[in-house]
XYZ file of C-alpha atoms in Angstrom:
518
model
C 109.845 130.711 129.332
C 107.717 132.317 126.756
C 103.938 132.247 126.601
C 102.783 130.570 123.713
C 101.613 132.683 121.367
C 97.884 132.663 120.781
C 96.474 131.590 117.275
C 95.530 134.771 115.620
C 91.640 135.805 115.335
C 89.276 134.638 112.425
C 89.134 138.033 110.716
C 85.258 139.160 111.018
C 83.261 137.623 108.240
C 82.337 139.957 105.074
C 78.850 140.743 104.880
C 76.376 141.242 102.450
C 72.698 141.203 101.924
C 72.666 139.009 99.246
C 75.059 136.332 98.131
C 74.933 135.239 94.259
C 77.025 132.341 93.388
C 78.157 131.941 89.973
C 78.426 134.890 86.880
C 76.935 132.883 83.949
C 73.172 133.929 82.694
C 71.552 133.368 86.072
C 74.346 135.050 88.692
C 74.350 138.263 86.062
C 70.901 138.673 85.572
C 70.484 138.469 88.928
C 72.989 141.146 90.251
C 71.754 143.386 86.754
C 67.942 143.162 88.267
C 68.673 143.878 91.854
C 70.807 147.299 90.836
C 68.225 147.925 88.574
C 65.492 148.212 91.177
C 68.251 149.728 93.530
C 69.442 146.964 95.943
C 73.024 147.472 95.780
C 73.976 145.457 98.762
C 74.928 142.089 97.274
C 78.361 140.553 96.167
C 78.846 138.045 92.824
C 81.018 135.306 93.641
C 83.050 133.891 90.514
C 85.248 130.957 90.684
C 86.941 131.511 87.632
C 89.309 134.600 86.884
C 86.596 135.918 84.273
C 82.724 136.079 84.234
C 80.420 134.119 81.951
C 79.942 130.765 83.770
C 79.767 127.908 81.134
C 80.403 130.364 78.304
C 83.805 131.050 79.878
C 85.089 127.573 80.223
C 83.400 125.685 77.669
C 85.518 127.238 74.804
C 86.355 123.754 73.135
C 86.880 124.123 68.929
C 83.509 124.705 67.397
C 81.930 125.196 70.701
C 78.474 127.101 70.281
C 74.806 127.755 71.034
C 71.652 125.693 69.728
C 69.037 128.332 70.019
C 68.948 130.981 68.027
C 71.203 133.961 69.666
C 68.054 136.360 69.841
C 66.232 134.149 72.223
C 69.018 133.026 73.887
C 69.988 136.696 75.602
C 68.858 138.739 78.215
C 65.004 140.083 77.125
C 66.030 143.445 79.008
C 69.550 143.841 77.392
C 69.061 143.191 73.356
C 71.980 142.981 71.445
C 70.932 143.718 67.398
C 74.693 143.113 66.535
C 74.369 138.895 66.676
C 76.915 138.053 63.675
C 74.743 134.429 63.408
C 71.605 133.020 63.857
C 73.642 130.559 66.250
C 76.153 132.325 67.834
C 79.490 130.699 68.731
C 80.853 130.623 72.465
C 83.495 133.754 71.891
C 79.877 136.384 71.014
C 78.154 134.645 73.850
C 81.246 135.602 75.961
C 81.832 139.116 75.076
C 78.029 139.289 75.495
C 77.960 138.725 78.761
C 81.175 140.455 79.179
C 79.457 143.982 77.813
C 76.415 143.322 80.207
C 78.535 142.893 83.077
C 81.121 146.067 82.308
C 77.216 148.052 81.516
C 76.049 147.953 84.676
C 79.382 148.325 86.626
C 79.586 145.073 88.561
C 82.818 144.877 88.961
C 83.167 146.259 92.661
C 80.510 143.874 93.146
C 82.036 141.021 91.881
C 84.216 138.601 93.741
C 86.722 136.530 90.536
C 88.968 133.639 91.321
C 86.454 132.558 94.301
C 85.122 129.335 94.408
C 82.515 129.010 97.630
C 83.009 125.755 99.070
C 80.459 125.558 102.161
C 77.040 127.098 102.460
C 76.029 126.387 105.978
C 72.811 127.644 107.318
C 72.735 129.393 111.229
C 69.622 129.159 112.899
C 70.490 131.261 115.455
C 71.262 134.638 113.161
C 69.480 133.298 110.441
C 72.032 134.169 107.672
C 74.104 131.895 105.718
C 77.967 131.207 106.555
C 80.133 131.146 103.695
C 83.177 130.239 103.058
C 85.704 129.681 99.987
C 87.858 127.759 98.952
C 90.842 130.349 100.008
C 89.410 130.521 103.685
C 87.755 133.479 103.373
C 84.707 133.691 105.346
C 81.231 135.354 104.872
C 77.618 135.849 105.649
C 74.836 136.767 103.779
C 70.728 136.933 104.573
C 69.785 135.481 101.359
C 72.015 133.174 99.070
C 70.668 133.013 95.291
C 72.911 129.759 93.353
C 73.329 130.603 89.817
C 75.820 127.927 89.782
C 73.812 126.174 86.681
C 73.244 122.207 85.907
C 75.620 121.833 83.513
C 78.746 122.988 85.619
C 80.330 119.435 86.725
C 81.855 117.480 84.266
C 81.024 113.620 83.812
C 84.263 111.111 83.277
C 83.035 107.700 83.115
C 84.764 104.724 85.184
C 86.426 103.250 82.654
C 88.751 100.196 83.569
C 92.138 101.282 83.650
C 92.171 104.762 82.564
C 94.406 105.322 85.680
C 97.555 103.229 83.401
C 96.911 105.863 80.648
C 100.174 107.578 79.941
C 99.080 109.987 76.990
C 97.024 112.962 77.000
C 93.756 113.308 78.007
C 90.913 115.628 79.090
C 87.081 116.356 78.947
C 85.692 118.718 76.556
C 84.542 121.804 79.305
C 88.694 121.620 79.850
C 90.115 121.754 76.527
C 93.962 121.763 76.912
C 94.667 124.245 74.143
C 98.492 123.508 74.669
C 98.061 119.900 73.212
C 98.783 119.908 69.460
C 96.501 117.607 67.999
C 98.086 117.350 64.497
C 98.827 113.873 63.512
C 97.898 112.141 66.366
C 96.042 109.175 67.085
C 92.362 110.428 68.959
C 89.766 108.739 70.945
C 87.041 110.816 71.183
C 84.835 108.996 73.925
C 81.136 110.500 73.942
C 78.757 111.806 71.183
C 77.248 114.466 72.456
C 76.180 117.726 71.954
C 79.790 119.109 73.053
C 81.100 116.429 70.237
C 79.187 116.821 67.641
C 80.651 120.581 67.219
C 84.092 119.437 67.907
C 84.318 116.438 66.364
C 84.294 117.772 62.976
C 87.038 120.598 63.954
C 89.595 118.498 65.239
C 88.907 115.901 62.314
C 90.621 118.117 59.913
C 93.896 117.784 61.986
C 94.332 114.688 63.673
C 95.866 111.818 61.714
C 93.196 109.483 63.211
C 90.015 109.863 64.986
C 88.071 107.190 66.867
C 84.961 107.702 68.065
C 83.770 106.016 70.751
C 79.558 105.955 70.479
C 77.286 104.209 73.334
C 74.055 105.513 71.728
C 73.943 107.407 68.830
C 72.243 110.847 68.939
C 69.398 111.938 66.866
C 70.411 115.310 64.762
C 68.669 117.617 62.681
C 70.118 120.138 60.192
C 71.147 123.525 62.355
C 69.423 126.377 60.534
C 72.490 128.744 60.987
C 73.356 131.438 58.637
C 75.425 134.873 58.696
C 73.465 137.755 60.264
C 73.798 140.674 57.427
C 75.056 143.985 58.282
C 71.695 145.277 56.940
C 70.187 143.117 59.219
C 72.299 144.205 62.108
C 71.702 147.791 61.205
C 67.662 147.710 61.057
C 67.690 145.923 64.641
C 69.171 148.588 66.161
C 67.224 151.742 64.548
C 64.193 149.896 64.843
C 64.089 147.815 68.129
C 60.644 146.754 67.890
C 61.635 145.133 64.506
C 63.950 142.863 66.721
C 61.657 142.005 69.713
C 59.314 141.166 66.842
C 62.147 138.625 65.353
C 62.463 137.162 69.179
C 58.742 136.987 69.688
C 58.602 134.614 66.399
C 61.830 132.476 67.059
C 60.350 131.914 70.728
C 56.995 131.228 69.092
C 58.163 128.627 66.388
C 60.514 126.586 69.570
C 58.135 126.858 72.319
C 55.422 124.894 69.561
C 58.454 121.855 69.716
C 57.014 121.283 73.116
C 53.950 119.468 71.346
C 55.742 116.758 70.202
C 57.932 116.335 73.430
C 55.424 116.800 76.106
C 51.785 116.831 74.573
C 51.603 114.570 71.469
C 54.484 112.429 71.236
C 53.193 110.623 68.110
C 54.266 114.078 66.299
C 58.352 113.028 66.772
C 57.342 110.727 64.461
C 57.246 112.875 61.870
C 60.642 114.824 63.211
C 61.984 111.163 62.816
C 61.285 111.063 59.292
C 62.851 114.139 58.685
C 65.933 113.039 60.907
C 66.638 109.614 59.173
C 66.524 111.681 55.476
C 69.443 114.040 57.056
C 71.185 110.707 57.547
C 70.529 108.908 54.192
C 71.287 112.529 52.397
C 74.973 112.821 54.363
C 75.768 109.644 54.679
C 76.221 106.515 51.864
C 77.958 104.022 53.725
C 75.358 100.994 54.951
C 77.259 100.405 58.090
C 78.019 103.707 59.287
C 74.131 104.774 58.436
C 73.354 102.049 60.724
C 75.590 102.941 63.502
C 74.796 106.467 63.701
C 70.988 106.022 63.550
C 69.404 105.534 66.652
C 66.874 102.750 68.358
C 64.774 105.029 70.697
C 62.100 107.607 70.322
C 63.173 111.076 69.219
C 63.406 113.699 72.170
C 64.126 111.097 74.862
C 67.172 112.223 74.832
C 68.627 116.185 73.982
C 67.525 116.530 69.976
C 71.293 117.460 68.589
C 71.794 120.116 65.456
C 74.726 119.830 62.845
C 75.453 120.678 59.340
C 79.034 119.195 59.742
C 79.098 115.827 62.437
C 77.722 113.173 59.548
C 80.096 114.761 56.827
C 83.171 114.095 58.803
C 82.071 110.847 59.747
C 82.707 109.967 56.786
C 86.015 111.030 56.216
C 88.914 108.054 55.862
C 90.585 108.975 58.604
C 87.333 108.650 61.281
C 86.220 105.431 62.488
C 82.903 105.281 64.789
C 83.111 102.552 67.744
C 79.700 101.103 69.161
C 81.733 98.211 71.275
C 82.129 99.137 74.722
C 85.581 100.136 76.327
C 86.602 96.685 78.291
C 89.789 98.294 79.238
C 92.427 101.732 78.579
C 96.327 100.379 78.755
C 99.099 102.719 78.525
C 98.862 103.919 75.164
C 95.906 101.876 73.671
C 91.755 101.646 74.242
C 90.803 97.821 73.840
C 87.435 97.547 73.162
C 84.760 94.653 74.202
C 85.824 92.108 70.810
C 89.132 92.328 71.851
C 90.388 94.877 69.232
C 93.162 97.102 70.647
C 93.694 100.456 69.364
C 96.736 102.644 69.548
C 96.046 106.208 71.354
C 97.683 109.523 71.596
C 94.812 111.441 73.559
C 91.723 110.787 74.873
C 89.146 113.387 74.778
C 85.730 113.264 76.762
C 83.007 114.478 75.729
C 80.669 112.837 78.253
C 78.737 115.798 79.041
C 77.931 116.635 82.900
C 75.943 115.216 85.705
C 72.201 117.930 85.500
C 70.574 115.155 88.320
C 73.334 115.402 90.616
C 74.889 119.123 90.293
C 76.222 119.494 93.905
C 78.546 116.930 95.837
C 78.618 116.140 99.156
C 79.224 118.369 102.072
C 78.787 122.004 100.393
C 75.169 122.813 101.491
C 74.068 122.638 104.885
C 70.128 123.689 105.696
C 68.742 123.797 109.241
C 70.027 121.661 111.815
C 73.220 121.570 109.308
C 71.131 119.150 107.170
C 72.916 118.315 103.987
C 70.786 119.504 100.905
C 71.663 116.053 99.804
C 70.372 114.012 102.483
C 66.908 115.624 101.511
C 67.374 114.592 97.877
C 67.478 110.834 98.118
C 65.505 110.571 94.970
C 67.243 113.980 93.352
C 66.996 117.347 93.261
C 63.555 118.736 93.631
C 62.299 122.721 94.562
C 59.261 124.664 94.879
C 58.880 125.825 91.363
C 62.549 125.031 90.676
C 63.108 127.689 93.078
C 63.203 126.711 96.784
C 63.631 123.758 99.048
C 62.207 123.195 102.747
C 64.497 123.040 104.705
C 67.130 125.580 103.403
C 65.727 128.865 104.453
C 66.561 132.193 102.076
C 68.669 129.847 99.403
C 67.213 130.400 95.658
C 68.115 128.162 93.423
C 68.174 129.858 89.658
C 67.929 126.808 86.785
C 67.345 124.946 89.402
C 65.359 121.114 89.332
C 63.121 120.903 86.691
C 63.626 123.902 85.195
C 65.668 122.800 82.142
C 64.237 122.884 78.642
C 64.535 120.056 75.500
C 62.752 122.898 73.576
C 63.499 126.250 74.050
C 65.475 129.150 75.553
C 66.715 128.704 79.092
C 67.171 132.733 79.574
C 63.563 132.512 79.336
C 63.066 130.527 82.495
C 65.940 132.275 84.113
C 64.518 135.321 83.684
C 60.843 134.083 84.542
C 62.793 132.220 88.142
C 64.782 135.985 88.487
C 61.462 137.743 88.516
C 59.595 135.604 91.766
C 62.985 135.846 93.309
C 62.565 139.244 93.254
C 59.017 139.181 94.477
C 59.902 137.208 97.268
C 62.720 139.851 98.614
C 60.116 142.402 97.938
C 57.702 141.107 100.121
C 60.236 140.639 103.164
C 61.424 144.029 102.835
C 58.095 145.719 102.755
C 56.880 143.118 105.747
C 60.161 143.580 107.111
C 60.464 139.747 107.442
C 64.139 138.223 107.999
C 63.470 134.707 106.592
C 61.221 132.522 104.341
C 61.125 128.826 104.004
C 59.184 126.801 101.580
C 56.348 124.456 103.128
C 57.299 120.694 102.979
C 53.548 119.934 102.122
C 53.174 122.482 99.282
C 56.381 121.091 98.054
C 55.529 117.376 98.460
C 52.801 118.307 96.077
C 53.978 120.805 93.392
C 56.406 117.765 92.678
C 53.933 114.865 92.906
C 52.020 116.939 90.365
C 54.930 118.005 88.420
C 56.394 113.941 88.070
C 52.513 113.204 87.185
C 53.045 115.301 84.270
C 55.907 113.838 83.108
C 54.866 110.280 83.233
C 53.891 110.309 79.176
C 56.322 112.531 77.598
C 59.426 111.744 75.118
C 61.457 112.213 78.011
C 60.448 109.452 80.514
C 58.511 107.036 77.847
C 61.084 107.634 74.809
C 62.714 104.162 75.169
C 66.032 105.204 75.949
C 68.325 106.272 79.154
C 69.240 110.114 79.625
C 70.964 112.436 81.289
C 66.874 113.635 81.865
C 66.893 110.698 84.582
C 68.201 110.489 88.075
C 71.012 107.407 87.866
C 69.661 106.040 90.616
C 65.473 106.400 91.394
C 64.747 106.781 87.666
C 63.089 110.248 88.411
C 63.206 113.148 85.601
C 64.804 115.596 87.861
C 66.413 118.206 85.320
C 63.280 119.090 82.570
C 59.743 120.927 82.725
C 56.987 119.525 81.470
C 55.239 121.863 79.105
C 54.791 125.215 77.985
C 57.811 127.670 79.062
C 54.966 130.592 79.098
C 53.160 128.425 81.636
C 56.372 128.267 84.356
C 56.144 132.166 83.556
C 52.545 132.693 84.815
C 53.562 130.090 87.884
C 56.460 132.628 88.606
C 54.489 135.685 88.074
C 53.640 136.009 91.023
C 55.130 135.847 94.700
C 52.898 133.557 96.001
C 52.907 133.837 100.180
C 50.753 130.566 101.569
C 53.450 128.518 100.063
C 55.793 129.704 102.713
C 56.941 129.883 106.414
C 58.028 133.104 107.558
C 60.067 134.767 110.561
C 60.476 137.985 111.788
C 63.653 138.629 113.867
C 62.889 140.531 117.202
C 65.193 142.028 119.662
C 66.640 139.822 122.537
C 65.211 141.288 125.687
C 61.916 140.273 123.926
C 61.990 137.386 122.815
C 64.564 133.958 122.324
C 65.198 132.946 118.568
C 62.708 134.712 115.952
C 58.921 134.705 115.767
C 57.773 132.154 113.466
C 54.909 133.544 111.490
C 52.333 131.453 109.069
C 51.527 133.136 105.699
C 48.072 134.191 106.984
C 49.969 135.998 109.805
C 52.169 137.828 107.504
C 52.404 141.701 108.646
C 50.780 144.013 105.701
């Protein structure tokens, strides 16, 4: 008889240095930093077949950006061609596109791999990874750029199972569907619907619109860029660093309503509920689309088109709940059923929850979940204890109701750096954040979030954890004030270890800040 064959070896794991997961704002800026200062020894791992992270796949009709495109670019890599003040997904694409081709990342740059398991080994101290192909890796250091916005949110509606038309959510358009003529339910009014609702209004033959709360919206301040315009940015840069300096100036003051002086959304309000008496005649549908709560509480929405085509004859705007989806029909809580053709979600994503189950694994193959029973929190949105070497870019409490998130990338990108600075002048192998000094940068940080718009606005947001109630996803104040947090590496926040060779010693020396090597 024949020996039976052996199973063939695991193919050695590919290393790297450093591991950066995802190639939206946070993953590029990251690899663009590190070959900038010379460190050439990481890979970019990409899920989809093309850079850009949400850029990429959100490309629904109308899909675009709500800060100004100035801001809302790399600070390092300014572009004085914007064609808008707002710039629509396809600019933001090729954007990030040009940045990427710029500074050659391609050989560094890993498309069409999704990394499914992060697991932690405290013997080697690196991370395993591996993807969703099999493939297996390792990496000292692991920076996520995967982003908070990333997983798409489908409610549980009652029988959307028995559905037999077409449906999808908005972050997976199916451009194949011809919407002409047909019957739409458009379930969500968000800020992904608010831009396409009033594309796809001119096509379909009827649009419902399915609102649970409406969404308070100001007038977007968007205009065409001129080629004058375009032309003096790029003779004269300082003339547009002086145009970003003012557009960050004129957001960042929002935060004094939001976070400070919440009595001053009042006066927003005003300005809000005028937009809706201006745009919109009809007594009912005013009242549907204006909302109950406090302005800010949840994301402040900007349109020039959503309340014109809500008015149009063929749009009707829903406020009773779903009780049940049939075959080809929505029924609503009065018992009114509604034919269907397509269903289109746009329920926006799930910030408070961003990672499931059984992906990250920490020391003693922890689950970074199990150490989030009340949601995500970090060490200045940064790091966790538990989860040596793993960087979290726009991670918890790092988002923004105000201003430019490439600002607090970039601010996150630069102690990041500091950090890997340190360990490679000290020659460390491995930092961990320090439970207590975690513990209470968060009890401080949830302190300072008690009174704002956000927690006290009277309403219930994406902001919120679903199930302790706790603002994981926004900071509380000043952007320039996460910047001076971030300026600097800061050492006595952190365990260290410095790996030493076996004959010496088992495992790694475990050093305290204070015993750091200089």
């Amino acid at each position: 008889m024949n020996a039976p064959a052996s199973a063939s070896p695991r193919p050695p794991a590919r290393h790297c240095k450093i591991a950066i997961i995802g190639s939206g704002f946070s993953g590029l800026g990251m690899a663009i930093r590190l070959k900038q200062k010379g460190e050439n020894d990481f890979l970019m791992f990409e899920k989809e077949p093309g850079i850009g992270g949400t850029w990429r796949v959100n490309n629904y009709p109308g899909c675009g950006c709500d800060v100004q495109s100035h801001l809302y670019s790399f600070s390092f890599e300014p572009n004085p061609n914007w064609t808008r003040m707002f710039a629509k997904q396809g600019e933001i694409k090729s954007y990030l596109e040009g940045c990427w081709a710029k500074y050659r990342l391609q050989d560094k740059t890993l498309l069409d791999t999704e990394i499914t398991r992060l697991a932690w080994n405290d013997q080697d101290e690196l991370w395993q990874i591996e993807d969703a192909a099999g493939n297996h890796y390792s990496a000292q250091f692991v920076v996520s750029g995967m982003g908070a916005l990333s997983t798409p949110s489908i409610p549980a509606l009652n029988g959307l199972e028995n559905f037999q038309g077409t449906s999808f959510h908005s972050q997976q358009w199916n451009h194949d569907y011809d919407l002409a003529g047909k019957r739409v339910a458009v379930i969500g009014t968000g800020a992904s619907s608010i831009q396409f609702v009033p594309q796809i209004q001119r096509q379909v033959g009827q649009l419902d619109l399915y609102q649970r709360t409406a969404p308070w919206i100001m007038p977007k301040p968007d205009r065409a860029i001129s080629d004058g315009e375009r032309s003096r940015f790029e003779r004269f840069p300082i003339l547009q660093k002086l145009w970003r300096g003012a557009i960050y100036a004129v957001l960042e003051s929002r935060v004094i309503g939001f976070a400070l002086t919440p009595r001053v959304m009042k006066l927003a309000q005003w300005v809000a509920t005028g937009y809706i008496k201006r745009k919109i005649k009809d007594p009912v549908l005013r009242a549907k689309v204006t909302p109950d709560y406090t302005m800010g509480c949840k994301r402040v929405l900007i349109s020039n088109d959503y309340y014109p085509a809500l008015t149009q004859p063929n749009v009707d705007v829903i406020t009773d709940g779903i009780r049940e989806i049939r075959a080809g029909s929505i029924v609503t809580a009065d018992g009114q059923e509604r034919d269907v053709d397509a269903i289109i979600f746009g329920t926006g994503f799930t910030p408070s929850d961003p990672l499931p189950r059984g992906v990250v694994f920490g020391r003693g193959r922890v689950d970074l979940l199990d150490t989030w029973p009340q949601g995500p929190e970090a060490y200045k949105g940064t790091m966790t204890a538990g989860f040596p070497n793993l960087f979290f870019l726009m991670g918890p409490n790092t988002g923004l109701g105000h201003n430019s998130m490439v600002y607090m990338i970039e601010s996150q990108i630069h102690y990041v750096l500091g950090a890997l600075d340190l360990l490679g002048e000290r020659r460390l192998r491995s930092l961990e954040v320090k439970r207590d000094v975690q513990d209470r940068f968060n009890g401080k940080l949830q302190g300072s979030l008690g009174n704002t718009v956000w927690n006290a606005g009277g309403c219930k947001s994406w902001y919120l954890h679903p199930v302790s109630g706790r603002n994981c996803t926004v900071w509380p104040g000043f952007t320039w004030r996460f910047r001076l947090l971030t300026r600097n590496f800061d050492p006595a926040a952190y365990h260290f270890s410095r790996s030493v060779p076996s004959h010496a010693a088992q495992g790694a020396l475990q050093l305290t800040a204070q015993e750091v090597p200089a």
